Amino acid sequence: MAGISIREKYGDILTQLTQLSVAADRIDETNVYQKANPHTRRFIDKLVSDHLAEGSRLENKANWRAFYDAVQAGKSGLILMEHYSNADLPALCWLLDHDLGEEGRVLSRNIVAIAGMKLNEADPGVKAFAESFSRVVIYPTRSLTKAEERAQSEEERLNEEKKARTINLAAMRAMDKCKRDGEVILVFPSGTRYRPGHPETKRGLREIDSYLRMFDVMILVTINGMILSIDPDNPDDMLADKLERAVQVFAASPVITCKQYRKDYLATLPADCPDPKQAMIDHVMEQFDEQHAEIEKRL
């Protein structure tokens, strides 16, 4: 596989990152909102700038600016974005800072990503990498399912469910405060990085339907090109991910009015649709595929 791992290329930087890390090693209801660490961010910016090739850009800049204007006017803003690697958010923020003027810099500073606990708890280097960006941390459904399967007793399973509820309730409160503060919430609707050969990793989560009900406006952001990819031999080791210099293009859809968009689509479903929420997010993922393919044709 082409490329060199994060651990191999930036071992010295990872050491510095972990020394600068301040984020919690374990997530509970008291620390689900984690503000970006500017001291680690500068190292991540270097990693991104080292690998974004000439031609990397934000596509459909008018859509990005229209979204910015809507948020500045007081609308609560949601970004739904494709997810291929742990460099997706860092590369987006770098391009907002460098390719959209002051509007982009403001938007970059105000993005808060929804992130799973694994980024904090799996590895000190991964945690330091992740804390470079503001996050609301949740207990993902997939993680709870795995924890329940590992549970040695009914009591242990129930305790894990209680922990998940407590963390996710605190996350909802934190997200609501972010909205009131004018911050933009970014969500990866697949809930995990897409792994070639594993189509289930690209299926949208039905929980995304709740975000459509909570926010005023959104954009769908597709990513063409990758500077970081999962090592198929070590898919669970995030620091084994492979870096490669590449052109990346982040494209935004026109601004979507969330509630009307949801209402219009649900109205097209038959009355006996077994799972309208899943059908809704399946529709969103189809729009991602169409937008991604359209951008690919331009490259």
mmCIF file with all atom_site columns, N, CA and C in Angstrom, residues 191-220:
data_model
loop_
_atom_site.group_PDB
_atom_site.id
_atom_site.type_symbol
_atom_site.label_atom_id
_atom_site.label_alt_id
_atom_site.label_comp_id
_atom_site.label_asym_id
_atom_site.label_entity_id
_atom_site.label_seq_id
_atom_site.pdbx_PDB_ins_code
_atom_site.Cartn_x
_atom_site.Cartn_y
_atom_site.Cartn_z
_atom_site.occupancy
_atom_site.B_iso_or_equiv
_atom_site.pdbx_formal_charge
_atom_site.auth_seq_id
_atom_site.auth_comp_id
_atom_site.auth_asym_id
_atom_site.auth_atom_id
_atom_site.pdbx_PDB_model_num
ATOM 1  N N  . GLY A 1 191 ? -21.220 7.748  10.638 1.00 0.00 ? 191 GLY A N  1
ATOM 2  C CA . GLY A 1 191 ? -20.779 7.432  11.989 1.00 0.00 ? 191 GLY A CA 1
ATOM 3  C C  . GLY A 1 191 ? -19.425 6.761  12.066 1.00 0.00 ? 191 GLY A C  1
ATOM 4  N N  . THR A 1 192 ? -18.823 6.460  10.934 1.00 0.00 ? 192 THR A N  1
ATOM 5  C CA . THR A 1 192 ? -17.520 5.810  10.904 1.00 0.00 ? 192 THR A CA 1
ATOM 6  C C  . THR A 1 192 ? -16.864 6.108  9.562  1.00 0.00 ? 192 THR A C  1
ATOM 7  N N  . ARG A 1 193 ? -15.581 5.820  9.464  1.00 0.00 ? 193 ARG A N  1
ATOM 8  C CA . ARG A 1 193 ? -14.866 6.036  8.204  1.00 0.00 ? 193 ARG A CA 1
ATOM 9  C C  . ARG A 1 193 ? -15.240 4.948  7.200  1.00 0.00 ? 193 ARG A C  1
ATOM 10 N N  . TYR A 1 194 ? -15.421 5.359  5.950  1.00 0.00 ? 194 TYR A N  1
ATOM 11 C CA . TYR A 1 194 ? -15.747 4.400  4.897  1.00 0.00 ? 194 TYR A CA 1
ATOM 12 C C  . TYR A 1 194 ? -14.547 3.513  4.606  1.00 0.00 ? 194 TYR A C  1
ATOM 13 N N  . ARG A 1 195 ? -14.769 2.216  4.593  1.00 0.00 ? 195 ARG A N  1
ATOM 14 C CA . ARG A 1 195 ? -13.719 1.249  4.299  1.00 0.00 ? 195 ARG A CA 1
ATOM 15 C C  . ARG A 1 195 ? -14.059 0.512  3.010  1.00 0.00 ? 195 ARG A C  1
ATOM 16 N N  . PRO A 1 196 ? -13.248 0.678  1.971  1.00 0.00 ? 196 PRO A N  1
ATOM 17 C CA . PRO A 1 196 ? -13.523 -0.004 0.702  1.00 0.00 ? 196 PRO A CA 1
ATOM 18 C C  . PRO A 1 196 ? -13.738 -1.499 0.924  1.00 0.00 ? 196 PRO A C  1
ATOM 19 N N  . GLY A 1 197 ? -14.752 -2.020 0.259  1.00 0.00 ? 197 GLY A N  1
ATOM 20 C CA . GLY A 1 197 ? -15.075 -3.432 0.427  1.00 0.00 ? 197 GLY A CA 1
ATOM 21 C C  . GLY A 1 197 ? -16.020 -3.696 1.572  1.00 0.00 ? 197 GLY A C  1
ATOM 22 N N  . HIS A 1 198 ? -16.358 -2.656 2.334  1.00 0.00 ? 198 HIS A N  1
ATOM 23 C CA . HIS A 1 198 ? -17.284 -2.787 3.461  1.00 0.00 ? 198 HIS A CA 1
ATOM 24 C C  . HIS A 1 198 ? -18.396 -1.749 3.309  1.00 0.00 ? 198 HIS A C  1
ATOM 25 N N  . PRO A 1 199 ? -19.362 -1.995 2.427  1.00 0.00 ? 199 PRO A N  1
ATOM 26 C CA . PRO A 1 199 ? -20.397 -0.998 2.143  1.00 0.00 ? 199 PRO A CA 1
ATOM 27 C C  . PRO A 1 199 ? -21.213 -0.589 3.364  1.00 0.00 ? 199 PRO A C  1
ATOM 28 N N  . GLU A 1 200 ? -21.267 -1.452 4.374  1.00 0.00 ? 200 GLU A N  1
ATOM 29 C CA . GLU A 1 200 ? -22.015 -1.095 5.579  1.00 0.00 ? 200 GLU A CA 1
ATOM 30 C C  . GLU A 1 200 ? -21.424 0.105  6.298  1.00 0.00 ? 200 GLU A C  1
ATOM 31 N N  . THR A 1 201 ? -20.127 0.377  6.067  1.00 0.00 ? 201 THR A N  1
ATOM 32 C CA . THR A 1 201 ? -19.495 1.530  6.727  1.00 0.00 ? 201 THR A CA 1
ATOM 33 C C  . THR A 1 201 ? -19.885 2.854  6.062  1.00 0.00 ? 201 THR A C  1
ATOM 34 N N  . LYS A 1 202 ? -20.555 2.779  4.927  1.00 0.00 ? 202 LYS A N  1
ATOM 35 C CA . LYS A 1 202 ? -20.996 3.997  4.251  1.00 0.00 ? 202 LYS A CA 1
ATOM 36 C C  . LYS A 1 202 ? -22.500 4.210  4.385  1.00 0.00 ? 202 LYS A C  1
ATOM 37 N N  . ARG A 1 203 ? -23.167 3.338  5.107  1.00 0.00 ? 203 ARG A N  1
ATOM 38 C CA . ARG A 1 203 ? -24.610 3.499  5.288  1.00 0.00 ? 203 ARG A CA 1
ATOM 39 C C  . ARG A 1 203 ? -24.877 4.545  6.362  1.00 0.00 ? 203 ARG A C  1
ATOM 40 N N  . GLY A 1 204 ? -25.810 5.439  6.087  1.00 0.00 ? 204 GLY A N  1
ATOM 41 C CA . GLY A 1 204 ? -26.140 6.478  7.053  1.00 0.00 ? 204 GLY A CA 1
ATOM 42 C C  . GLY A 1 204 ? -26.869 5.924  8.271  1.00 0.00 ? 204 GLY A C  1
ATOM 43 N N  . LEU A 1 205 ? -26.628 6.526  9.415  1.00 0.00 ? 205 LEU A N  1
ATOM 44 C CA . LEU A 1 205 ? -27.279 6.113  10.660 1.00 0.00 ? 205 LEU A CA 1
ATOM 45 C C  . LEU A 1 205 ? -28.650 6.750  10.771 1.00 0.00 ? 205 LEU A C  1
ATOM 46 N N  . ARG A 1 206 ? -29.629 5.968  11.204 1.00 0.00 ? 206 ARG A N  1
ATOM 47 C CA . ARG A 1 206 ? -31.000 6.490  11.302 1.00 0.00 ? 206 ARG A CA 1
ATOM 48 C C  . ARG A 1 206 ? -31.104 7.616  12.331 1.00 0.00 ? 206 ARG A C  1
ATOM 49 N N  . GLU A 1 207 ? -30.151 7.668  13.285 1.00 0.00 ? 207 GLU A N  1
ATOM 50 C CA . GLU A 1 207 ? -30.174 8.748  14.285 1.00 0.00 ? 207 GLU A CA 1
ATOM 51 C C  . GLU A 1 207 ? -29.995 10.129 13.662 1.00 0.00 ? 207 GLU A C  1
ATOM 52 N N  . ILE A 1 208 ? -29.480 10.182 12.436 1.00 0.00 ? 208 ILE A N  1
ATOM 53 C CA . ILE A 1 208 ? -29.266 11.473 11.779 1.00 0.00 ? 208 ILE A CA 1
ATOM 54 C C  . ILE A 1 208 ? -30.586 12.201 11.561 1.00 0.00 ? 208 ILE A C  1
ATOM 55 N N  . ASP A 1 209 ? -31.670 11.454 11.482 1.00 0.00 ? 209 ASP A N  1
ATOM 56 C CA . ASP A 1 209 ? -32.981 12.092 11.313 1.00 0.00 ? 209 ASP A CA 1
ATOM 57 C C  . ASP A 1 209 ? -33.251 13.125 12.395 1.00 0.00 ? 209 ASP A C  1
ATOM 58 N N  . SER A 1 210 ? -32.779 12.864 13.608 1.00 0.00 ? 210 SER A N  1
ATOM 59 C CA . SER A 1 210 ? -33.022 13.807 14.711 1.00 0.00 ? 210 SER A CA 1
ATOM 60 C C  . SER A 1 210 ? -32.302 15.130 14.483 1.00 0.00 ? 210 SER A C  1
ATOM 61 N N  . TYR A 1 211 ? -31.135 15.091 13.813 1.00 0.00 ? 211 TYR A N  1
ATOM 62 C CA . TYR A 1 211 ? -30.421 16.340 13.522 1.00 0.00 ? 211 TYR A CA 1
ATOM 63 C C  . TYR A 1 211 ? -31.201 17.191 12.521 1.00 0.00 ? 211 TYR A C  1
ATOM 64 N N  . LEU A 1 212 ? -31.853 16.541 11.577 1.00 0.00 ? 212 LEU A N  1
ATOM 65 C CA . LEU A 1 212 ? -32.647 17.297 10.605 1.00 0.00 ? 212 LEU A CA 1
ATOM 66 C C  . LEU A 1 212 ? -33.798 18.029 11.290 1.00 0.00 ? 212 LEU A C  1
ATOM 67 N N  . ARG A 1 213 ? -34.293 17.470 12.373 1.00 0.00 ? 213 ARG A N  1
ATOM 68 C CA . ARG A 1 213 ? -35.383 18.120 13.115 1.00 0.00 ? 213 ARG A CA 1
ATOM 69 C C  . ARG A 1 213 ? -34.883 19.231 14.035 1.00 0.00 ? 213 ARG A C  1
ATOM 70 N N  . MET A 1 214 ? -33.594 19.193 14.377 1.00 0.00 ? 214 MET A N  1
ATOM 71 C CA . MET A 1 214 ? -33.055 20.124 15.379 1.00 0.00 ? 214 MET A CA 1
ATOM 72 C C  . MET A 1 214 ? -32.470 21.402 14.787 1.00 0.00 ? 214 MET A C  1
ATOM 73 N N  . PHE A 1 215 ? -32.089 21.363 13.497 1.00 0.00 ? 215 PHE A N  1
ATOM 74 C CA . PHE A 1 215 ? -31.357 22.485 12.922 1.00 0.00 ? 215 PHE A CA 1
ATOM 75 C C  . PHE A 1 215 ? -32.176 23.211 11.862 1.00 0.00 ? 215 PHE A C  1
ATOM 76 N N  . ASP A 1 216 ? -31.817 24.476 11.648 1.00 0.00 ? 216 ASP A N  1
ATOM 77 C CA . ASP A 1 216 ? -32.519 25.292 10.654 1.00 0.00 ? 216 ASP A CA 1
ATOM 78 C C  . ASP A 1 216 ? -32.019 25.027 9.240  1.00 0.00 ? 216 ASP A C  1
ATOM 79 N N  . VAL A 1 217 ? -30.695 25.098 9.062  1.00 0.00 ? 217 VAL A N  1
ATOM 80 C CA . VAL A 1 217 ? -30.128 24.959 7.715  1.00 0.00 ? 217 VAL A CA 1
ATOM 81 C C  . VAL A 1 217 ? -28.941 24.013 7.745  1.00 0.00 ? 217 VAL A C  1
ATOM 82 N N  . MET A 1 218 ? -28.656 23.433 6.571  1.00 0.00 ? 218 MET A N  1
ATOM 83 C CA . MET A 1 218 ? -27.495 22.546 6.482  1.00 0.00 ? 218 MET A CA 1
ATOM 84 C C  . MET A 1 218 ? -26.927 22.575 5.072  1.00 0.00 ? 218 MET A C  1
ATOM 85 N N  . ILE A 1 219 ? -25.685 22.087 4.973  1.00 0.00 ? 219 ILE A N  1
ATOM 86 C CA . ILE A 1 219 ? -25.071 21.786 3.691  1.00 0.00 ? 219 ILE A CA 1
ATOM 87 C C  . ILE A 1 219 ? -24.545 20.359 3.733  1.00 0.00 ? 219 ILE A C  1
ATOM 88 N N  . LEU A 1 220 ? -24.549 19.720 2.572  1.00 0.00 ? 220 LEU A N  1
ATOM 89 C CA . LEU A 1 220 ? -23.950 18.399 2.425  1.00 0.00 ? 220 LEU A CA 1
ATOM 90 C C  . LEU A 1 220 ? -22.566 18.589 1.815  1.00 0.00 ? 220 LEU A C  1
#
